[in-house]
Every structure is written in structure tokens, then in C-alpha cells.
CSV table of C-alpha atoms in Angstrom, one decimal:
chain,number,residue,atom,x,y,z
A,1,MET,CA,0.0,0.0,0.0
A,2,SER,CA,1.4,3.5,-0.9
A,3,VAL,CA,2.1,6.0,1.8
A,4,ARG,CA,-0.5,8.4,0.2
A,5,LYS,CA,-3.3,5.8,0.3
A,6,ALA,CA,-2.4,4.8,3.8
A,7,LEU,CA,-2.5,8.4,5.0
A,8,GLY,CA,-5.8,8.9,3.2
A,9,LEU,CA,-7.4,5.9,5.0
A,10,SER,CA,-5.9,6.9,8.3
A,11,ALA,CA,-7.0,10.5,7.7
A,12,ILE,CA,-10.7,9.5,7.2
A,13,SER,CA,-10.5,7.6,10.5
A,14,GLN,CA,-8.8,10.4,12.3
A,15,LEU,CA,-11.3,13.0,11.0
A,16,VAL,CA,-14.3,11.0,12.2
A,17,ASN,CA,-12.6,10.4,15.5
A,18,PHE,CA,-11.7,14.0,15.9
A,19,VAL,CA,-15.3,15.2,15.2
A,20,LEU,CA,-16.7,12.7,17.7
A,21,GLY,CA,-14.1,13.4,20.3
A,22,PHE,CA,-14.5,17.1,19.8
A,23,ALA,CA,-18.3,16.9,20.2
A,24,SER,CA,-17.8,14.8,23.3
A,25,VAL,CA,-15.4,17.4,24.9
A,26,VAL,CA,-17.7,20.3,24.0
A,27,ILE,CA,-20.8,18.6,25.4
A,28,VAL,CA,-19.2,17.2,28.5
A,29,SER,CA,-17.5,20.5,29.3
A,30,ARG,CA,-21.0,22.1,29.5
A,31,LEU,CA,-22.6,19.2,31.4
A,32,LEU,CA,-19.8,18.8,34.0
A,33,THR,CA,-18.0,21.3,36.2
A,34,PRO,CA,-14.2,21.9,36.0
A,35,ALA,CA,-13.7,20.2,39.3
A,36,GLU,CA,-15.6,17.0,38.1
A,37,ILE,CA,-13.4,16.9,34.9
A,38,GLY,CA,-10.4,17.5,37.1
A,39,VAL,CA,-11.1,14.4,39.2
A,40,PHE,CA,-11.3,12.2,36.0
A,41,SER,CA,-8.1,13.8,34.6
A,42,VAL,CA,-6.1,13.0,37.8
A,43,ALA,CA,-7.4,9.4,37.8
A,44,VAL,CA,-6.5,8.9,34.1
A,45,SER,CA,-3.1,10.3,34.8
A,46,VAL,CA,-2.5,7.5,37.3
A,47,LEU,CA,-3.8,5.0,34.7
A,48,GLY,CA,-1.4,6.4,32.2
A,49,PHE,CA,1.5,4.9,34.1
A,50,ALA,CA,-0.3,1.6,34.3
A,51,HIS,CA,-0.8,1.6,30.5
A,52,VAL,CA,2.9,1.9,29.9
A,53,PHE,CA,3.6,-1.4,31.7
A,54,ARG,CA,0.5,-3.0,30.3
A,55,GLU,CA,1.8,-2.4,26.8
A,56,PHE,CA,5.5,-3.3,27.7
A,57,GLY,CA,6.6,-2.4,24.2
A,58,VAL,CA,4.5,-5.2,22.6
A,59,GLY,CA,2.9,-3.0,20.0
A,60,GLN,CA,6.2,-1.5,18.8
A,61,TYR,CA,7.9,-4.9,18.8
A,62,LEU,CA,5.2,-6.4,16.6
A,63,VAL,CA,5.4,-3.5,14.1
A,64,GLN,CA,9.3,-3.4,13.8
A,65,ALA,CA,10.1,-7.1,14.2
A,66,LYS,CA,11.7,-8.8,11.1
A,67,VAL,CA,9.4,-11.8,11.4
A,68,VAL,CA,6.0,-12.2,13.2
A,69,GLY,CA,4.2,-15.6,13.1
A,70,ARG,CA,1.8,-17.5,15.3
A,71,GLU,CA,4.5,-18.1,17.9
A,72,GLN,CA,5.5,-14.4,18.2
A,73,LEU,CA,1.8,-13.3,18.3
A,74,ARG,CA,1.1,-15.9,21.0
A,75,ALA,CA,4.1,-14.7,23.0
A,76,ALA,CA,2.9,-11.1,22.7
A,77,PHE,CA,-0.6,-12.0,23.9
A,78,SER,CA,0.9,-13.9,26.8
A,79,LEU,CA,3.0,-10.9,27.9
A,80,THR,CA,0.1,-8.5,27.5
A,81,LEU,CA,-2.2,-10.7,29.4
A,82,PHE,CA,0.2,-11.1,32.4
A,83,PHE,CA,0.9,-7.4,32.7
A,84,SER,CA,-2.7,-6.2,32.1
A,85,TRP,CA,-4.3,-8.5,34.6
A,86,SER,CA,-1.6,-7.8,37.2
A,87,ILE,CA,-2.1,-4.1,36.8
A,88,ALA,CA,-5.9,-4.4,37.0
A,89,ALA,CA,-5.5,-6.1,40.4
A,90,VAL,CA,-3.0,-3.5,41.7
A,91,LEU,CA,-5.1,-0.6,40.6
A,92,TYR,CA,-8.3,-2.0,42.2
A,93,LEU,CA,-6.5,-2.7,45.5
A,94,GLY,CA,-4.7,0.6,45.5
A,95,ARG,CA,-7.7,2.8,44.7
A,96,ILE,CA,-8.4,3.7,48.3
A,97,PRO,CA,-4.9,4.9,49.2
A,98,LEU,CA,-4.7,7.0,46.0
A,99,ALA,CA,-8.1,8.5,46.8
A,100,ALA,CA,-6.9,9.4,50.3
A,101,PHE,CA,-3.8,11.0,48.9
A,102,TYR,CA,-5.9,13.3,46.8
A,103,ASN,CA,-8.5,13.6,49.4
A,104,HIS,CA,-11.4,12.8,47.0
A,105,GLU,CA,-13.3,9.5,47.0
A,106,GLY,CA,-14.1,10.0,43.3
A,107,ILE,CA,-10.6,9.0,42.4
A,108,ALA,CA,-11.3,5.5,43.9
A,109,GLU,CA,-14.6,5.2,42.0
A,110,VAL,CA,-13.0,6.1,38.6
A,111,LEU,CA,-10.0,3.7,39.2
A,112,ALA,CA,-12.3,0.8,40.2
A,113,LEU,CA,-14.3,1.2,37.0
A,114,LEU,CA,-11.3,1.7,34.7
A,115,SER,CA,-9.5,-1.3,36.2
A,116,LEU,CA,-12.0,-3.4,34.2
A,117,ASN,CA,-10.3,-2.0,31.0
A,118,PHE,CA,-7.1,-3.8,31.9
A,119,VAL,CA,-9.0,-7.1,32.1
A,120,LEU,CA,-10.4,-6.5,28.6
A,121,LEU,CA,-7.3,-4.9,26.9
A,122,PRO,CA,-5.3,-8.1,26.1
A,123,PHE,CA,-8.1,-9.4,24.0
A,124,GLY,CA,-7.4,-7.7,20.7
A,125,THR,CA,-4.7,-5.2,21.5
A,126,PRO,CA,-1.8,-7.3,19.9
A,127,LEU,CA,-4.0,-7.7,16.9
A,128,LEU,CA,-4.3,-4.0,16.3
A,129,SER,CA,-0.5,-3.8,16.2
A,130,LEU,CA,-0.4,-6.8,13.8
A,131,LEU,CA,-2.9,-5.0,11.5
A,132,GLN,CA,-0.7,-1.9,11.5
A,133,ARG,CA,2.3,-4.0,10.6
A,134,GLU,CA,0.4,-5.5,7.7
A,135,LEU,CA,-0.6,-2.0,6.6
A,136,LYS,CA,-4.3,-2.8,6.8
A,137,PHE,CA,-5.3,0.7,7.4
A,138,GLY,CA,-8.8,0.3,6.0
A,139,THR,CA,-9.6,-2.4,8.6
A,140,LEU,CA,-8.0,-0.3,11.3
A,141,ALA,CA,-10.1,2.7,10.3
A,142,VAL,CA,-13.3,0.7,10.7
A,143,VAL,CA,-12.3,-0.5,14.1
A,144,SER,CA,-11.2,2.9,15.3
A,145,ILE,CA,-14.4,4.7,14.1
A,146,CYS,CA,-16.7,2.1,15.7
A,147,ASN,CA,-14.7,2.4,18.9
A,148,SER,CA,-15.1,6.2,18.9
A,149,VAL,CA,-18.9,6.0,18.2
A,150,ALA,CA,-19.4,3.7,21.1
A,151,SER,CA,-17.2,5.6,23.4
A,152,THR,CA,-18.6,9.1,22.6
A,153,THR,CA,-22.2,8.0,22.7
A,154,THR,CA,-21.8,6.2,26.0
A,155,THR,CA,-19.9,9.1,27.6
A,156,ILE,CA,-22.6,11.7,26.6
A,157,VAL,CA,-25.5,9.5,27.7
A,158,ALA,CA,-23.8,8.8,31.0
A,159,ALA,CA,-23.2,12.5,31.6
A,160,LEU,CA,-26.8,13.3,30.9
A,161,ALA,CA,-27.8,10.5,33.3
A,162,GLY,CA,-25.8,12.2,36.1
A,163,GLU,CA,-22.8,9.9,36.2
A,164,SER,CA,-20.5,12.9,36.7
A,165,TYR,CA,-16.8,12.0,36.5
A,166,LEU,CA,-17.6,8.4,35.8
A,167,SER,CA,-19.1,9.3,32.4
A,168,MET,CA,-15.8,9.2,30.6
A,169,ALA,CA,-14.9,5.9,32.3
A,170,TRP,CA,-18.1,4.2,31.0
A,171,GLY,CA,-17.2,5.6,27.5
A,172,ALA,CA,-13.7,4.0,27.6
A,173,ILE,CA,-15.1,0.6,28.6
A,174,ALA,CA,-17.7,0.7,25.8
A,175,GLY,CA,-15.0,1.5,23.3
A,176,HIS,CA,-12.8,-1.5,24.3
A,177,ILE,CA,-15.8,-3.9,24.3
A,178,THR,CA,-16.5,-2.7,20.7
A,179,ASN,CA,-12.9,-3.5,19.8
A,180,ILE,CA,-13.1,-7.0,21.1
A,181,VAL,CA,-16.4,-7.7,19.2
A,182,LEU,CA,-15.1,-6.4,15.9
A,183,LEU,CA,-11.7,-8.0,16.0
A,184,ASN,CA,-13.3,-11.4,16.9
A,185,PHE,CA,-15.0,-11.2,13.5
A,186,ILE,CA,-12.0,-9.9,11.6
A,187,ARG,CA,-9.4,-12.3,13.0
A,188,ARG,CA,-11.2,-15.3,14.3
A,189,GLY,CA,-9.2,-17.6,16.5
A,190,GLU,CA,-6.7,-14.9,17.4
A,191,ILE,CA,-8.5,-13.0,20.1
A,192,PHE,CA,-7.6,-15.5,22.8
A,193,MET,CA,-4.6,-17.9,22.7
A,194,PHE,CA,-3.3,-20.1,25.4
A,195,PRO,CA,-0.4,-18.3,27.2
A,196,THR,CA,3.2,-19.5,26.5
A,197,PHE,CA,6.7,-18.9,27.7
A,198,LYS,CA,8.2,-19.7,24.3
A,199,GLY,CA,9.5,-16.6,22.5
A,200,LEU,CA,9.1,-14.3,25.4
A,201,ARG,CA,12.8,-13.5,25.8
A,202,GLU,CA,13.1,-11.4,22.7
A,203,ILE,CA,10.0,-9.4,23.4
A,204,VAL,CA,11.0,-8.8,27.1
A,205,LYS,CA,14.5,-7.6,26.0
A,206,PHE,CA,13.0,-5.0,23.6
A,207,GLY,CA,10.0,-4.2,25.9
A,208,SER,CA,12.1,-3.5,28.9
A,209,VAL,CA,13.8,-0.5,27.2
A,210,SER,CA,10.7,0.5,25.4
A,211,SER,CA,8.6,0.5,28.6
A,212,LEU,CA,11.2,2.6,30.4
A,213,VAL,CA,11.0,5.2,27.5
A,214,SER,CA,7.2,5.1,27.6
A,215,PHE,CA,7.2,5.4,31.3
A,216,LEU,CA,9.4,8.6,31.1
A,217,SER,CA,7.1,10.0,28.4
A,218,GLU,CA,4.1,9.3,30.6
A,219,ILE,CA,5.7,11.1,33.5
A,220,GLY,CA,5.9,14.1,31.3
A,221,ALA,CA,2.3,13.8,30.0
A,222,SER,CA,0.8,13.1,33.4
A,223,ALA,CA,3.0,15.3,35.6
A,224,PRO,CA,0.8,18.4,35.1
A,225,ASP,CA,-2.3,16.7,36.3
A,226,LEU,CA,-0.6,14.8,39.2
A,227,ILE,CA,1.5,17.6,40.5
A,228,LEU,CA,-0.9,20.5,39.9
A,229,GLY,CA,-3.8,18.5,41.3
A,230,ARG,CA,-1.9,18.2,44.6
A,231,THR,CA,-0.4,21.7,44.7
A,232,LEU,CA,-3.0,24.0,43.1
A,233,GLY,CA,-6.2,21.9,43.2
A,234,PHE,CA,-8.5,20.2,40.7
A,235,SER,CA,-9.7,23.5,39.1
A,236,ALA,CA,-6.1,24.4,38.1
A,237,VAL,CA,-5.7,20.9,36.6
A,238,ALA,CA,-8.9,21.5,34.6
A,239,TYR,CA,-7.7,24.9,33.3
A,240,TYR,CA,-4.4,23.5,32.3
A,241,SER,CA,-6.1,20.5,30.7
A,242,ARG,CA,-8.3,22.7,28.6
A,243,ALA,CA,-5.3,24.8,27.6
A,244,ALA,CA,-3.2,21.8,26.5
A,245,GLY,CA,-6.3,20.2,25.0
A,246,LEU,CA,-6.7,23.0,22.4
A,247,ARG,CA,-3.3,22.0,21.1
A,248,LYS,CA,-3.8,18.3,21.4
A,249,MET,CA,-7.2,18.4,19.5
A,250,VAL,CA,-5.3,19.3,16.4
A,251,LEU,CA,-1.6,18.4,16.9
A,252,GLY,CA,-2.4,15.2,18.7
A,253,GLN,CA,-4.8,14.0,16.0
A,254,LEU,CA,-2.3,14.8,13.2
A,255,ALA,CA,0.5,13.1,15.2
A,256,THR,CA,-1.7,10.0,15.6
A,257,LEU,CA,-2.5,10.0,11.9
A,258,VAL,CA,1.1,10.3,10.7
A,259,ASN,CA,2.6,8.0,13.4
A,260,LYS,CA,0.5,5.1,12.2
A,261,VAL,CA,2.0,5.2,8.8
A,262,TYR,CA,5.4,6.8,9.5
A,263,PHE,CA,6.8,4.3,12.0
A,264,PRO,CA,6.5,1.1,9.9
A,265,SER,CA,7.4,2.9,6.7
A,266,PHE,CA,10.5,4.5,8.2
A,267,ALA,CA,11.7,1.2,9.7
A,268,LYS,CA,11.2,-0.6,6.4
A,269,ASN,CA,13.1,2.1,4.4
A,270,VAL,CA,16.0,2.1,6.9
A,271,ARG,CA,16.2,-1.7,6.6
A,272,SER,CA,16.4,-1.4,2.9
A,273,GLY,CA,19.4,0.8,3.1
A,274,GLN,CA,18.0,4.3,2.6
A,275,ASN,CA,19.6,7.3,4.3
A,276,PRO,CA,17.8,8.0,7.6
A,277,ALA,CA,18.8,11.7,7.7
A,278,GLU,CA,17.3,12.2,4.3
A,279,LEU,CA,14.2,10.3,5.2
A,280,TYR,CA,13.7,12.4,8.4
A,281,SER,CA,14.3,15.7,6.7
A,282,ARG,CA,12.0,14.9,3.9
A,283,ALA,CA,9.2,13.9,6.2
A,284,MET,CA,9.6,16.9,8.5
A,285,ASN,CA,9.5,19.3,5.4
A,286,TYR,CA,5.9,18.1,4.8
A,287,LEU,CA,4.8,17.8,8.4
A,288,LEU,CA,6.2,21.2,9.6
A,289,ALA,CA,4.5,23.0,6.7
A,290,ILE,CA,1.2,22.0,8.3
A,291,THR,CA,1.9,22.0,12.0
A,292,VAL,CA,3.9,25.2,12.3
A,293,PRO,CA,1.2,27.5,10.7
A,294,THR,CA,-1.6,25.5,12.6
A,295,MET,CA,0.0,26.0,16.0
A,296,GLY,CA,0.6,29.7,15.2
A,297,LEU,CA,-3.1,30.1,14.3
A,298,LEU,CA,-4.2,28.3,17.4
A,299,ALA,CA,-2.0,30.5,19.5
A,300,LEU,CA,-3.6,33.6,17.9
A,301,LEU,CA,-7.2,32.4,18.2
A,302,ALA,CA,-6.9,30.7,21.6
A,303,GLU,CA,-9.2,33.1,23.5
A,304,PRO,CA,-12.2,33.2,21.1
A,305,LEU,CA,-11.8,29.4,20.5
A,306,ILE,CA,-11.9,28.5,24.2
A,307,ILE,CA,-14.8,30.9,24.9
A,308,PHE,CA,-16.8,29.7,21.9
A,309,LEU,CA,-16.2,26.0,22.5
A,310,PHE,CA,-16.2,25.7,26.3
A,311,GLY,CA,-17.9,28.8,27.6
A,312,PRO,CA,-16.7,32.0,29.3
A,313,GLN,CA,-15.9,30.1,32.6
A,314,TRP,CA,-12.8,28.7,30.8
A,315,GLU,CA,-11.4,32.1,29.8
A,316,ARG,CA,-8.5,31.7,32.2
A,317,ALA,CA,-7.1,28.8,30.1
A,318,ALA,CA,-6.8,31.0,26.9
A,319,PRO,CA,-3.4,32.7,27.6
A,320,LEU,CA,-2.0,29.4,28.8
A,321,ALA,CA,-3.1,27.8,25.6
A,322,THR,CA,-1.4,30.5,23.6
A,323,LEU,CA,1.9,29.8,25.3
A,324,LEU,CA,1.7,26.0,24.9
A,325,CYS,CA,1.0,26.4,21.2
A,326,VAL,CA,4.1,28.7,20.8
A,327,PHE,CA,6.2,26.2,22.7
A,328,SER,CA,5.0,23.5,20.3
A,329,ILE,CA,6.5,25.5,17.4
A,330,ILE,CA,9.9,25.5,19.1
A,331,SER,CA,10.0,21.7,19.4
A,332,ALA,CA,8.1,20.9,16.2
A,333,PRO,CA,11.2,20.0,14.1
A,334,TYR,CA,11.8,17.1,16.4
A,335,SER,CA,8.2,15.8,16.8
A,336,MET,CA,9.1,12.6,14.9
A,337,ALA,CA,12.6,12.1,16.3
A,338,ASN,CA,11.4,9.6,19.0
A,339,LEU,CA,9.8,7.2,16.5
A,340,SER,CA,12.6,7.6,14.0
A,341,LEU,CA,15.3,6.7,16.5
A,342,VAL,CA,13.3,3.7,17.7
A,343,ALA,CA,12.5,2.5,14.2
A,344,SER,CA,16.2,2.6,13.3
A,345,GLY,CA,17.4,0.7,16.4
A,346,ASN,CA,18.5,3.7,18.5
A,347,ILE,CA,16.0,3.3,21.3
A,348,ASN,CA,18.7,3.8,23.9
A,349,ARG,CA,19.3,7.3,22.6
A,350,VAL,CA,15.6,8.0,23.1
A,351,LEU,CA,15.9,6.8,26.7
A,352,HIS,CA,18.7,9.3,27.4
A,353,VAL,CA,16.8,12.2,25.9
A,354,GLN,CA,13.6,11.4,27.9
A,355,LEU,CA,15.5,11.2,31.1
A,356,ALA,CA,16.8,14.7,30.6
A,357,ILE,CA,13.6,16.5,29.4
A,358,GLN,CA,11.1,14.8,31.7
A,359,GLY,CA,13.3,15.5,34.7
A,360,LEU,CA,13.3,19.1,33.7
A,361,ARG,CA,9.5,19.1,33.2
A,362,VAL,CA,8.8,17.7,36.6
A,363,ALA,CA,11.2,20.1,38.3
A,364,ILE,CA,9.5,23.1,36.7
A,365,LEU,CA,6.0,21.8,37.6
A,366,ALA,CA,7.1,21.3,41.1
A,367,THR,CA,7.6,25.1,41.4
A,368,SER,CA,3.8,25.2,41.6
A,369,ILE,CA,4.4,24.7,45.4
A,370,TRP,CA,5.4,28.4,45.4
A,371,PHE,CA,4.0,29.9,42.1
A,372,SER,CA,0.6,30.2,40.4
A,373,LEU,CA,-0.4,28.5,37.2
A,374,GLU,CA,0.2,31.7,35.3
A,375,ILE,CA,3.9,31.6,36.3
A,376,VAL,CA,4.5,27.9,36.0
A,377,VAL,CA,3.2,27.5,32.4
A,378,PRO,CA,5.6,30.1,30.9
A,379,LEU,CA,8.5,28.3,32.5
A,380,LEU,CA,7.6,25.2,30.5
A,381,GLY,CA,9.1,26.9,27.5
A,382,LEU,CA,12.5,25.8,28.8
A,383,VAL,CA,11.3,22.2,28.3
A,384,ALA,CA,10.5,22.9,24.6
A,385,ILE,CA,14.0,24.3,24.2
A,386,ALA,CA,15.6,21.4,25.9
A,387,GLU,CA,13.6,18.9,23.8
A,388,ALA,CA,14.9,20.5,20.6
A,389,VAL,CA,18.5,20.6,21.8
A,390,PHE,CA,18.7,17.0,23.1
A,391,TYR,CA,16.8,15.5,20.2
A,392,GLN,CA,19.0,17.4,17.7
A,393,ASN,CA,22.1,16.0,19.4
A,394,ALA,CA,20.6,12.5,19.2
A,395,LEU,CA,19.8,12.8,15.5
A,396,HIS,CA,23.3,14.1,14.8
A,397,LYS,CA,24.9,11.1,16.6
A,398,ALA,CA,22.5,8.5,15.1
A,399,PHE,CA,21.9,9.8,11.6
A,400,GLN,CA,24.7,12.4,11.2
A,401,LEU,CA,21.9,15.0,10.7
A,402,THR,CA,23.1,18.5,11.6
A,403,PHE,CA,21.0,21.4,12.7
A,404,MET,CA,21.9,23.4,9.7
A,405,THR,CA,21.0,20.6,7.3
A,406,LEU,CA,17.6,20.1,8.9
A,407,MET,CA,16.9,23.8,8.9
A,408,SER,CA,18.0,24.1,5.3
A,409,LYS,CA,15.5,21.3,4.3
A,410,THR,CA,12.6,22.8,6.3
A,411,ARG,CA,13.1,26.6,6.3
A,412,THR,CA,10.3,27.3,4.0
A,413,CYS,CA,7.9,25.7,6.5
A,414,PHE,CA,8.6,28.6,9.0
A,415,VAL,CA,8.2,31.2,6.2
A,416,LEU,CA,4.6,29.9,5.8
A,417,LEU,CA,3.8,31.1,9.3
A,418,PRO,CA,3.4,34.8,8.5
A,419,PHE,CA,1.5,34.0,5.3
A,420,ALA,CA,-1.0,32.1,7.4
A,421,LEU,CA,-1.3,34.6,10.3
A,422,ILE,CA,-1.5,38.0,8.7
A,423,GLY,CA,-5.1,37.6,7.6
A,424,PRO,CA,-6.4,36.2,10.9
A,425,ALA,CA,-4.5,38.9,12.8
A,426,VAL,CA,-6.4,41.6,10.8
A,427,ALA,CA,-9.7,39.8,11.3
A,428,MET,CA,-9.1,39.5,15.1
A,429,TYR,CA,-8.3,43.2,15.3
A,430,PHE,CA,-11.5,44.3,13.6
A,431,LEU,CA,-14.0,41.6,14.7
A,432,TYR,CA,-13.1,40.1,18.0
A,433,ARG,CA,-14.7,41.2,21.3
A,434,PRO,CA,-14.3,39.1,24.5
A,435,ASP,CA,-18.0,39.8,25.4
A,436,ALA,CA,-19.4,38.9,22.0
A,437,ASP,CA,-22.2,36.3,21.7
A,438,ALA,CA,-21.7,32.8,20.2
A,439,LEU,CA,-22.7,33.9,16.6
A,440,HIS,CA,-20.2,36.8,16.6
A,441,LEU,CA,-17.5,34.5,17.8
A,442,LEU,CA,-18.3,31.9,15.2
A,443,ILE,CA,-18.1,34.6,12.4
A,444,THR,CA,-14.8,35.8,13.8
A,445,LEU,CA,-13.4,32.3,13.9
A,446,ALA,CA,-14.7,31.4,10.4
A,447,ALA,CA,-13.3,34.5,8.9
A,448,SER,CA,-9.9,34.0,10.6
A,449,GLY,CA,-9.8,30.3,9.5
A,450,THR,CA,-10.7,31.2,5.9
A,451,LEU,CA,-8.0,33.9,5.7
A,452,ALA,CA,-5.5,31.6,7.3
A,453,LEU,CA,-6.1,28.9,4.7
A,454,GLY,CA,-5.9,31.4,1.8
A,455,GLY,CA,-2.7,32.8,3.2
A,456,TRP,CA,-1.2,29.4,3.7
A,457,LEU,CA,-2.0,28.4,0.1
A,458,LEU,CA,-0.5,31.6,-1.2
A,459,GLY,CA,2.6,30.8,0.8
A,460,VAL,CA,2.8,27.3,-0.5
A,461,TRP,CA,2.7,28.5,-4.1
A,462,THR,CA,5.0,31.5,-3.5
A,463,MET,CA,7.6,29.4,-1.7
A,464,ARG,CA,7.1,26.5,-4.2
A,465,HIS,CA,6.8,24.1,-1.3
A,466,PRO,CA,6.4,20.3,-2.2
A,467,LEU,CA,3.0,20.4,-0.7
A,468,GLN,CA,1.9,22.3,-3.8
A,469,THR,CA,2.0,19.0,-5.7
A,470,GLU,CA,-0.1,17.3,-3.1
A,471,VAL,CA,-2.7,20.1,-3.1
A,472,LEU,CA,-2.9,19.9,-6.9
A,473,THR,CA,-3.3,16.1,-6.7
A,474,VAL,CA,-6.2,16.5,-4.3
A,475,LEU,CA,-7.9,19.1,-6.5
A,476,LYS,CA,-7.5,17.0,-9.6
A,477,ARG,CA,-9.1,14.0,-7.9
A,478,LEU,CA,-12.0,16.2,-6.7
A,479,ARG,CA,-12.6,17.4,-10.2
A,480,LEU,CA,-12.5,13.8,-11.5
A,481,GLY,CA,-15.0,12.8,-8.9
A,482,LYS,CA,-17.4,15.6,-9.8
A,483,SER,CA,-17.1,14.8,-13.5
A,484,HIS,CA,-17.8,11.1,-12.9
A,485,GLY,CA,-20.7,12.1,-10.7
């Protein structure tokens, strides 16, 4: 399957999932209070660490391994089953002490319900990685969309029924049950296999390092909720979560889309003898042309977006969201460094980088003992700078990719930023008012988005960026589709 077709199928899935997830966030944000959402966020942060060990690198192993047969799949299932069920027991038994630590019984309720997920996860999870390895992105898209439909519907219904912070937990369980049912029809006889010790050594060797890397990444992802929830309270967690969520709704969806295709493709190309430095630079030239202008636009429109989507009670999150989007631009050239290094057998370099940047992140967040949220978040810009420096060093050592070479290959992507932002900046100056009603905010956002798209296209053509060819290809196919219709 070609990369373009794989991305197309994955894009359809991601678009549907984004719309459903977006609708869920908007509706639930209006049904639940910031404190209720904060309780679930803290509980999920605890689960994030558990998910690292439940996975134990099995997914990445199945995708990058040279050979995967029945024996390897059975070994992967066995390892996933052992860790998942062990974690389910630990979480259920430890829910009361964790609730006491945060002084909220809701933490225990959420953890008790979500521990059921760890009982269900082994049944089908290895198969999802196997389907990715086989590049069956059409099948993966169907499974993913059905999961999102079940999860979103259940979450909203539960919130309307008064389930409060448990609503999202019920949605997660519904999504996993949907996966099991679908995969049982798609790959009959492979949902459950008798556990085995044969073939475990190779997976454990890879998984031990991979899990440590994932654990460190999870520390970075969960540290804001875990630390701020203790030092500044659940409301501060919710405001930070909404600020970071604005970026994740777009950048996270794009990363998920690209990662599904990029990781197996990069590993395959490196094994075939292609230059990893050239592969990385080429991929980033395409990706940065989209992510850099998008993050700039989100930074500019953060306040009207947050007020329009979540309501005026979330206005405090707007300046925080602007800062986090700007920080994303700083680290954007290295957004695929992690996967690239793992796919090329340099997972130990990733481990060293994660140790450095996550240690810095935790140290900065710990200053919330003394400082407010509005002081702590700007300090996180140091983490973005450190991430860029350390990953650049790792890419140089692993691929001989210098900073100047990478910038020379991707410089036009940053030139697209002013092209995309001049129009929206003018629209914001003349149209935006903080006290405007929903219709006026919608008009402001629509005008800004249209001007940003027009400016971006003008920049792509003016700078003769390679995306010009991709845009023309899409337009050509649309014209053909209309002519056939």
C-alpha cells in the first residue's frame, strides 16, 4: 500500500474520531464542572503509568520485528495478558490509598471502574499492532471509528444520566468492548490464545527498554495533572487540561495519523538501506508545513476558540493555551525524532533524551508549590527548548543529521507562518470582542480560518513548497470525482 493511500485511509478515521471526540469534549464540558473533569483527569493520569507497563513495548515490537508468526503473536498475547491483569489487580486494590492521597473518593470510583479495562485490553490489543504491521489501514479505520462512536455515545449518555466524572470511564469501557467484538469477526481464533513462555525472551528484551522510555514519556504527560492536582487543586488541573487540550485536539490528531504510517514505513526504508537523515528531513518538510502554521493560528485564536467551545468560565485557560502552542512550534522539528530513532534501532538514545527532558519538566511543575499556574506554564518553554537541543544531538549522533542541514531542508515551512497569520490577525483586530455572543465568535473564527487557509495556500505557491504538488493532486481527484458524478 502506498504512503499516500495509507495516509488517506488513516485521515478518514482520524477526521471522524476528531469530530466525535471534539463533540464529546464540548458537550461534556458544558454538562460537568471543571472540578468534576479534574477528578477524572487525575485518575486517568494514574492509569497512564499503568498503560505503559500493560503495553510493555509489545505494540512497537510487533510492528518493527523482522518476522511475526503465530509463535510471536502468542508470546505477545501472553505478555500483554500477564501485565494487564496484574495491573488491574494492583489498581483495584490501590484505589483507596490513592483517593486518600488526593482527598477525594471520586478517584477511587474512577479507578475501580477503569481497572476493568485492563481485564479487557489483552483481547485484541496485539491484533491492532499486527494489522498496523500489515498496513491494513482500512480495517484499522473501521475498528477505530466504531470504537469512537461507542465511546462518545456512552460518555454523553452517562453524563446526561448524572454519572458525573464516571461518564468518561463508562465511555472508555464501551470502546474497548467494541474493539473485542469487531476483532473477533476480523481475526477469528486470534483474540484468545493459550499463554506460553516460548518466544518471550526477545519481546522482554525489547520491551524493557521501550517500557522505560514510555514510562518517562508518561511522566511528562501526566505530571501536570498529578502535580498541579496536589499543589494547586482540581480546578487548576482542569484549566491546564483545557489549555493543553486545544493543542492536542489538532496536533495530537495529526501526530496519531502520521505515526500510524510513518513508524512502519521509516523502519522498512532504513532496513532497505536508505539514508535515515534524508528520510527524516523529507518527512519533516511536509509535516512542519502543516503543524507550524496551525500552531501559530491556534496561539492567535486561543481566546475566542476557548470561549466559543467551552464557555466564558474557561477564559483563564486562553493565555495558557497560547503559550503552549508557541512552545510546540519550538519543538516541532523534532516531533518525529522519537519514532525515527526507535525504528532505526536507536532506542537507547531516546531513553537518554527522555530522562533529561522529563526530569526538567517535573522540576518546573514542582515550582507550583510556590508559584501560580500563570507563572509555572511560561517556565515550561524551557522544556521545549531542551527537547529541541537534546533530540537534535541524538539525531546528529545516530543519523549524522546536523541542525543546519535540517533547517535548510525545512526553512520554507517557517516562512509559511506569517503567510497564514497576517489575515487572521487583521480579522481579530476588527472583529473580536471578548464579550461577543456565540454567533459573533463563530463569524470571527470562520473569517480567521478562511483567511489563514488562503494565506497558507498563497505561501505554499509562493515558496514552491512540495505540498503544492499534493494540493494539486487532491484538487485533480476532486474534479475527476465531480465529472464522474
